[in-house]
């Protein structure tokens, strides 16, 4: 998978740029606050129709403007694609693939696949389960359109059920619809659990190998998928999972009505990370946290390659500067193969190694 070029207009601090990239390593360097991360964010948006750091699309539109346009040209699976995103302040965004308007973001799945690693990814290890679910959801959505659809459906139902539980005191009629929501949620939830379990199985094969090598052979990393408690085998088919989910919902029905919260379902799933047998979330050092987070990301990149036969585009934001020389070298060795974008404050001489290109960014412009 190769991203040939990107054009951004009124996106973050870019008034209007068009950039042609190298198929290997692209180093994007410049001083702080010049637009390096914004460029990776733009590429990420074309891939997933979401930003890794903006909660709302309107944050991506340049201050004082009402629209932002993003366009990317790429080759994937032997075909050429032009992806476009048009963001409007106060309006719905529009996505296009080869000129055809997409109805849902899930339709982007498998077009421009990317794996992003940024400083915030330390939260992948340290923060609550939501961050790890986000990681799983992001990876699996890119591989399986059906997953993205089930996820969107599950979220919609979850919000609705949450409102029912919150408001049924004043409007007891709402409870009439609860059962229907439960069944639909269990259906979508069974799909999520099935796919998550299979993805984690692959992660468990690939990540520990990367982590061991990355840590100089010193550390052992383990992963565990935690889901709804009464499920003995989350890898089972959605059809087999469904009755178990319904049973779990039933046993939590009273508690849900009392606490007025949605207590049963995969929205509470977690991916537990252990280093040398203890919880990384609680005990890992800075360096261990960074190594484990990066190992997970590199593993997801390799799984996508195994699954699709193509390397996803790797976006490394501010990663190398934080690593010692040995670990930098490990990363650079591990990422040969696909197209890579690396941001850093100085041109670290990486592109020369890989025969790639360097771009210097200043105030939202490419200056060399
Ligand atoms: P660092 O090295 O510190 O990570 P960077 O080059 O990655 O810096 P970016 O995160 O890309 O910097 O941000 C560059 C600038 O973009 C910031 O000064 C920020 O104020 C500006 N910016 C962010 N959002 C918008 C927006 N919607 N409109 C205009 N400018 C914006
Ligand atoms: Mg940055």
Coordinates of C-alpha atoms and ligand atoms in Angstrom, one line a residue:
X1 CA 0.0 0.0 0.0
X2 CA 1.5 3.3 -1.1
X3 CA 0.2 6.8 -0.5
X4 CA 1.5 8.8 -3.4
X5 CA 0.3 12.3 -2.5
X6 CA -1.8 14.3 -0.2
X7 CA -3.5 17.7 -0.6
X8 CA -4.8 19.6 2.4
X9 CA -6.8 22.8 2.3
X10 CA -7.8 24.8 5.4
X11 CA -6.9 21.8 7.4
X12 CA -5.4 22.8 10.8
X13 CA -2.5 25.2 10.1
X14 CA -2.3 24.2 6.4
X15 CA -3.8 26.8 4.1
X16 CA -3.2 24.7 1.0
X17 CA -0.5 22.2 0.3
X18 CA 0.1 19.3 -2.1
X19 CA 2.8 16.8 -1.2
X20 CA 4.3 13.9 -3.1
X21 CA 5.7 11.1 -1.0
X22 CA 8.3 8.5 -1.4
X23 CA 7.3 4.8 -1.3
X24 CA 9.8 4.1 1.5
X25 CA 10.6 6.3 4.4
X26 CA 9.3 9.9 4.6
X27 CA 10.9 12.0 7.3
X28 CA 8.9 15.1 8.3
X29 CA 10.9 17.5 10.4
X30 CA 10.7 21.0 11.7
X31 CA 10.5 22.9 14.9
X32 CA 7.7 22.6 17.4
X33 CA 4.2 23.7 16.4
X34 CA 4.9 23.9 12.7
X35 CA 2.4 21.2 11.5
X36 CA 4.3 17.9 11.6
X37 CA 1.6 16.1 13.6
X38 CA -1.1 17.9 11.7
X39 CA 0.2 16.3 8.5
X40 CA 0.1 12.8 10.0
X41 CA -3.3 13.5 11.4
X42 CA -4.5 14.4 7.9
X43 CA -3.2 11.1 6.5
X44 CA -4.9 9.3 9.4
X45 CA -8.2 11.0 8.7
X46 CA -8.2 9.8 5.1
X47 CA -7.6 6.3 6.4
X48 CA -10.2 6.1 9.2
X49 CA -12.4 9.2 8.9
X50 CA -11.4 10.1 12.4
X51 CA -8.5 11.9 14.2
X52 CA -6.4 10.4 16.9
X53 CA -6.5 13.6 18.9
X54 CA -9.5 15.7 17.9
X55 CA -12.8 14.9 19.5
X56 CA -14.8 16.8 16.9
X57 CA -14.2 17.3 13.2
X58 CA -14.6 21.0 13.6
X59 CA -11.3 21.2 15.5
X60 CA -9.6 20.1 12.3
X61 CA -11.0 23.1 10.3
X62 CA -8.7 26.1 10.2
X63 CA -9.5 28.8 12.6
X64 CA -11.8 31.4 10.9
X65 CA -12.7 29.0 8.1
X66 CA -15.9 27.1 7.5
X67 CA -14.5 24.1 5.5
X68 CA -11.5 21.8 5.3
X69 CA -10.6 19.6 2.4
X70 CA -8.4 16.5 2.4
X71 CA -7.4 14.5 -0.6
X72 CA -5.1 11.5 -1.0
X73 CA -4.0 9.4 -4.0
X74 CA -2.8 5.9 -3.3
X75 CA -2.3 2.4 -4.7
X76 CA -3.8 -0.6 -2.8
X77 CA -4.5 -4.1 -3.8
X78 CA -3.3 -3.3 -7.3
X79 CA -5.8 -0.5 -7.8
X80 CA -5.6 3.3 -7.7
X81 CA -7.7 5.2 -5.3
X82 CA -8.4 8.9 -4.7
X83 CA -9.9 9.5 -1.3
X84 CA -11.5 12.8 -0.3
X85 CA -12.9 14.2 2.9
X86 CA -14.8 17.5 3.1
X87 CA -15.4 18.9 6.5
X88 CA -18.0 21.6 7.1
X89 CA -18.3 23.7 10.3
X90 CA -21.8 23.0 11.6
X91 CA -22.6 20.4 8.9
X92 CA -22.0 16.8 8.1
X93 CA -18.7 15.7 6.7
X94 CA -18.6 14.0 3.3
X95 CA -16.3 11.2 2.2
X96 CA -15.6 10.1 -1.3
X97 CA -13.7 7.2 -2.8
X98 CA -12.8 7.6 -6.5
X99 CA -15.5 10.3 -6.7
X100 CA -18.3 8.1 -5.2
X101 CA -19.8 9.4 -2.0
X102 CA -19.5 7.0 0.9
X103 CA -22.5 6.5 3.1
X104 CA -20.6 5.3 6.1
X105 CA -17.1 5.6 7.4
X106 CA -17.0 1.7 7.6
X107 CA -16.8 1.7 3.8
X108 CA -13.3 3.2 4.1
X109 CA -12.2 -0.1 5.7
X110 CA -9.3 -1.7 3.7
X111 CA -8.7 1.2 1.4
X112 CA -5.9 3.2 3.1
X113 CA -4.9 1.1 6.1
X114 CA -2.6 2.9 8.6
X115 CA -1.0 2.2 11.9
X116 CA -0.2 5.3 13.9
X117 CA 2.1 5.6 16.9
X118 CA 2.2 8.9 18.8
X119 CA 3.2 10.1 22.2
X120 CA -0.4 9.7 23.5
X121 CA -0.1 6.0 22.8
X122 CA 1.6 5.6 26.2
X123 CA -2.0 5.7 27.4
X124 CA -2.5 2.4 25.7
X125 CA -0.7 0.8 28.6
X126 CA -1.4 3.2 31.4
X127 CA -4.9 4.5 30.9
X128 CA -8.2 2.7 31.5
X129 CA -9.7 0.0 29.3
X130 CA -11.3 2.4 26.9
X131 CA -7.9 3.2 25.4
X132 CA -7.2 -0.4 24.7
X133 CA -10.6 -1.0 23.3
X134 CA -10.0 1.9 21.0
X135 CA -6.8 0.3 19.8
X136 CA -8.6 -3.1 19.1
X137 CA -11.6 -1.3 17.4
X138 CA -9.3 0.7 15.2
X139 CA -7.3 -2.3 14.0
X140 CA -10.2 -4.6 13.5
X141 CA -12.3 -2.0 11.7
X142 CA -9.6 -1.5 9.2
X143 CA -9.5 -5.3 8.5
X144 CA -13.2 -6.1 8.6
X145 CA -15.9 -3.8 7.4
X146 CA -18.5 -5.9 9.2
X147 CA -16.8 -5.1 12.5
X148 CA -17.0 -1.4 11.9
X149 CA -20.7 -1.7 11.1
X150 CA -21.4 -3.8 14.3
X151 CA -19.4 -1.3 16.3
X152 CA -21.4 1.7 15.1
X153 CA -24.6 -0.2 15.7
X154 CA -23.5 -1.3 19.2
X155 CA -22.6 2.3 20.1
X156 CA -25.9 3.6 18.8
X157 CA -27.9 1.0 20.9
X158 CA -25.7 1.6 23.9
X159 CA -26.4 5.3 23.9
X160 CA -30.1 4.6 23.5
X161 CA -30.2 2.1 26.3
X162 CA -28.3 4.4 28.5
X163 CA -31.0 7.1 28.0
X164 CA -33.7 4.6 28.7
X165 CA -32.1 3.6 32.0
X166 CA -31.5 7.2 32.9
X167 CA -35.0 8.5 32.1
X168 CA -37.3 5.5 32.9
X169 CA -38.2 7.0 36.4
X170 CA -40.1 9.9 34.8
X171 CA -41.2 7.9 31.8
X172 CA -41.9 4.3 32.8
X173 CA -43.2 3.5 29.2
X174 CA -39.6 3.5 28.1
X175 CA -39.0 0.1 29.8
X176 CA -41.3 -1.5 27.2
X177 CA -38.6 -1.1 24.6
X178 CA -35.7 -2.2 26.8
X179 CA -36.0 -5.9 25.9
X180 CA -35.8 -5.2 22.2
X181 CA -32.7 -3.1 22.8
X182 CA -31.1 -5.8 24.8
X183 CA -31.6 -8.4 22.1
X184 CA -30.2 -6.1 19.4
X185 CA -27.2 -5.1 21.6
X186 CA -26.4 -8.8 22.3
X187 CA -26.5 -9.5 18.6
X188 CA -24.0 -6.7 17.7
X189 CA -22.0 -7.5 20.9
X190 CA -21.6 -11.1 19.9
X191 CA -20.0 -10.0 16.6
X192 CA -17.6 -7.6 18.5
X193 CA -16.5 -10.3 21.0
X194 CA -15.9 -12.9 18.3
X195 CA -13.7 -10.5 16.2
X196 CA -11.9 -9.1 19.2
X197 CA -11.0 -12.6 20.4
X198 CA -9.6 -13.6 17.1
X199 CA -7.6 -10.4 16.7
X200 CA -6.2 -10.7 20.3
X201 CA -5.2 -14.3 19.5
X202 CA -3.1 -13.0 16.6
X203 CA -1.7 -10.2 18.8
X204 CA -0.7 -12.8 21.4
X205 CA 1.3 -14.7 18.8
X206 CA 3.1 -11.6 17.4
X207 CA 3.5 -9.0 20.1
X208 CA 5.6 -11.0 22.7
X209 CA 8.2 -11.8 20.0
X210 CA 8.6 -8.1 19.1
X211 CA 8.6 -7.0 22.7
X212 CA 11.3 -9.5 23.7
X213 CA 13.6 -8.4 21.0
X214 CA 12.8 -4.8 21.6
X215 CA 13.7 -5.1 25.3
X216 CA 17.0 -6.8 24.5
X217 CA 15.6 -10.2 25.4
X218 CA 15.0 -9.2 29.0
X219 CA 11.2 -8.9 29.3
X220 CA 8.3 -11.2 28.7
X221 CA 5.0 -9.7 27.6
X222 CA 1.6 -11.4 27.8
X223 CA -1.8 -10.4 26.7
X224 CA -5.2 -11.4 27.9
X225 CA -8.6 -10.6 26.4
X226 CA -11.1 -9.8 29.2
X227 CA -14.7 -9.8 28.2
X228 CA -18.2 -10.6 29.6
X229 CA -17.6 -12.9 32.5
X230 CA -19.8 -15.9 31.6
X231 CA -18.2 -16.5 28.2
X232 CA -15.8 -19.4 28.4
X233 CA -14.6 -19.2 24.8
X234 CA -14.8 -15.7 23.2
X235 CA -13.5 -17.1 19.9
X236 CA -16.8 -19.0 19.5
X237 CA -19.1 -18.0 16.7
X238 CA -21.4 -15.0 17.2
X239 CA -24.3 -17.5 17.1
X240 CA -22.9 -19.4 20.0
X241 CA -22.1 -16.2 21.9
X242 CA -25.6 -14.7 21.6
X243 CA -27.4 -16.9 24.2
X244 CA -24.6 -16.3 26.7
X245 CA -24.8 -12.6 26.3
X246 CA -28.6 -12.7 26.8
X247 CA -28.1 -14.8 29.9
X248 CA -25.6 -12.3 31.3
X249 CA -27.9 -9.4 30.6
X250 CA -30.8 -11.1 32.4
X251 CA -28.7 -11.8 35.5
X252 CA -27.8 -8.0 35.5
X253 CA -31.2 -6.7 34.7
X254 CA -32.0 -5.7 38.3
X255 CA -28.6 -4.1 38.9
X256 CA -28.9 -2.1 35.7
X257 CA -32.3 -0.7 36.7
X258 CA -31.0 0.1 40.1
X259 CA -27.7 1.7 39.1
X260 CA -29.3 3.1 35.9
X261 CA -26.3 2.0 34.0
X262 CA -25.5 -0.4 31.2
X263 CA -23.6 -3.1 33.1
X264 CA -23.6 -6.0 30.7
X265 CA -21.9 -6.2 27.3
X266 CA -18.5 -5.8 25.5
X267 CA -18.4 -2.0 26.1
X268 CA -16.5 -3.0 29.3
X269 CA -13.9 -5.3 27.5
X270 CA -10.2 -4.9 28.2
X271 CA -7.0 -6.1 26.8
X272 CA -4.8 -6.9 29.8
X273 CA -1.1 -6.3 29.3
X274 CA 1.4 -8.1 31.6
X275 CA 5.1 -7.6 31.7
X276 CA 7.1 -10.3 33.5
X277 CA 3.8 -11.6 35.0
X278 CA 2.6 -8.3 36.5
X279 CA 0.1 -5.8 35.2
X280 CA 1.8 -3.3 33.0
X281 CA -0.9 -0.7 33.7
X282 CA 0.1 -0.7 37.4
X283 CA 3.8 -1.5 37.5
X284 CA 5.5 -0.7 34.2
X285 CA 8.2 2.0 34.1
X286 CA 8.3 4.8 31.5
X287 CA 10.6 2.8 29.2
X288 CA 8.7 -0.4 29.6
X289 CA 5.4 1.4 28.9
X290 CA 6.8 2.9 25.7
X291 CA 8.3 -0.4 24.6
X292 CA 5.1 -2.3 25.2
X293 CA 2.9 0.3 23.5
X294 CA 5.2 0.4 20.4
X295 CA 5.4 -3.4 20.3
X296 CA 1.5 -3.6 20.2
X297 CA 1.5 -1.1 17.3
X298 CA 4.2 -2.9 15.4
X299 CA 2.4 -6.2 16.0
X300 CA -0.8 -4.8 14.6
X301 CA 1.1 -3.6 11.5
X302 CA 2.4 -7.1 11.0
X303 CA -1.0 -8.7 11.5
X304 CA -2.5 -6.4 8.9
X305 CA 0.3 -7.3 6.5
X306 CA -0.3 -11.1 7.1
X307 CA -4.0 -10.6 6.7
X308 CA -4.1 -8.4 3.6
X309 CA -0.8 -9.2 2.0
X310 CA 0.2 -5.5 2.0
X311 CA 2.0 -3.4 4.5
X312 CA -0.2 -0.7 6.1
X313 CA 1.2 2.8 6.0
X314 CA 3.0 3.4 9.3
X315 CA 2.8 6.8 10.9
X316 CA 5.4 7.4 13.6
X317 CA 4.9 10.7 15.4
X318 CA 7.7 11.8 17.6
X319 CA 8.7 8.3 18.5
X320 CA 12.4 7.9 17.8
X321 CA 13.6 10.9 19.7
X322 CA 12.3 9.3 22.9
X323 CA 14.2 6.1 22.4
X324 CA 17.8 5.2 23.1
X325 CA 20.1 4.4 20.2
X326 CA 19.7 0.7 20.5
X327 CA 15.9 0.9 20.5
X328 CA 15.9 3.4 17.6
X329 CA 17.9 0.9 15.6
X330 CA 15.5 -1.9 16.5
X331 CA 12.5 0.1 15.2
X332 CA 14.2 1.2 12.0
X333 CA 15.2 -2.4 11.3
X334 CA 11.7 -3.7 12.1
X335 CA 9.8 -1.2 9.8
X336 CA 11.6 -2.0 6.5
X337 CA 9.1 -3.3 4.0
X338 CA 6.2 -0.8 3.9
X339 CA 5.8 2.9 3.6
X340 CA 6.6 4.9 6.7
X341 CA 6.1 8.5 7.8
X342 CA 8.3 9.7 10.7
X343 CA 8.2 13.1 12.3
X344 CA 11.0 14.5 14.3
X345 CA 12.5 17.8 15.3
X346 CA 15.7 17.5 13.3
X347 CA 16.4 15.5 10.1
X348 CA 18.0 12.6 11.9
X349 CA 19.6 11.2 8.8
X350 CA 17.1 8.4 8.7
X351 CA 16.0 9.0 5.1
X352 CA 19.6 8.6 3.8
X353 CA 19.6 5.1 5.4
X354 CA 16.4 4.0 3.6
X355 CA 16.6 5.9 0.4
X356 CA 13.5 8.0 1.3
X357 CA 12.6 11.6 1.3
X358 CA 12.7 14.4 3.8
X359 CA 10.3 17.3 4.2
X360 CA 11.0 20.3 6.3
X361 CA 7.8 21.9 7.6
X362 CA 7.6 25.5 8.7
X363 CA 4.3 27.3 9.7
X364 CA 2.1 24.9 7.7
X365 CA 4.3 25.0 4.5
X366 CA 6.8 22.6 3.1
X367 CA 10.0 24.6 2.8
X368 CA 12.4 21.9 1.5
Ligands
LIG1 P1 5.5 19.4 17.9 O1 6.9 19.3 17.5 O2 5.4 20.4 19.1 O3 4.8 18.2 18.1 P2 4.1 19.9 15.4 O4 4.9 20.4 14.3 O5 3.7 18.4 15.5 O6 4.8 20.3 16.8 P3 1.3 20.4 15.2 O7 0.7 19.6 16.3 O8 1.2 19.8 13.9 O9 2.8 20.8 15.5 O10 0.5 21.8 15.3 C1 1.0 22.9 14.6 C2 0.1 24.2 14.9 O11 -1.2 24.0 14.4 C3 -0.1 24.6 16.4 O12 0.6 25.8 16.6 C4 -1.6 24.8 16.5 O13 -1.9 26.0 17.2 C5 -2.0 24.9 15.0 N1 -3.4 24.5 14.9 C6 -4.1 23.4 15.5 N2 -5.3 23.4 15.1 C7 -5.5 24.4 14.3 C8 -6.7 24.9 13.5 N3 -7.9 24.3 13.6 N4 -6.5 26.0 12.8 C9 -5.3 26.6 12.7 N5 -4.2 26.2 13.3 C10 -4.3 25.1 14.1
LIG2 MG1 3.8 17.0 17.0

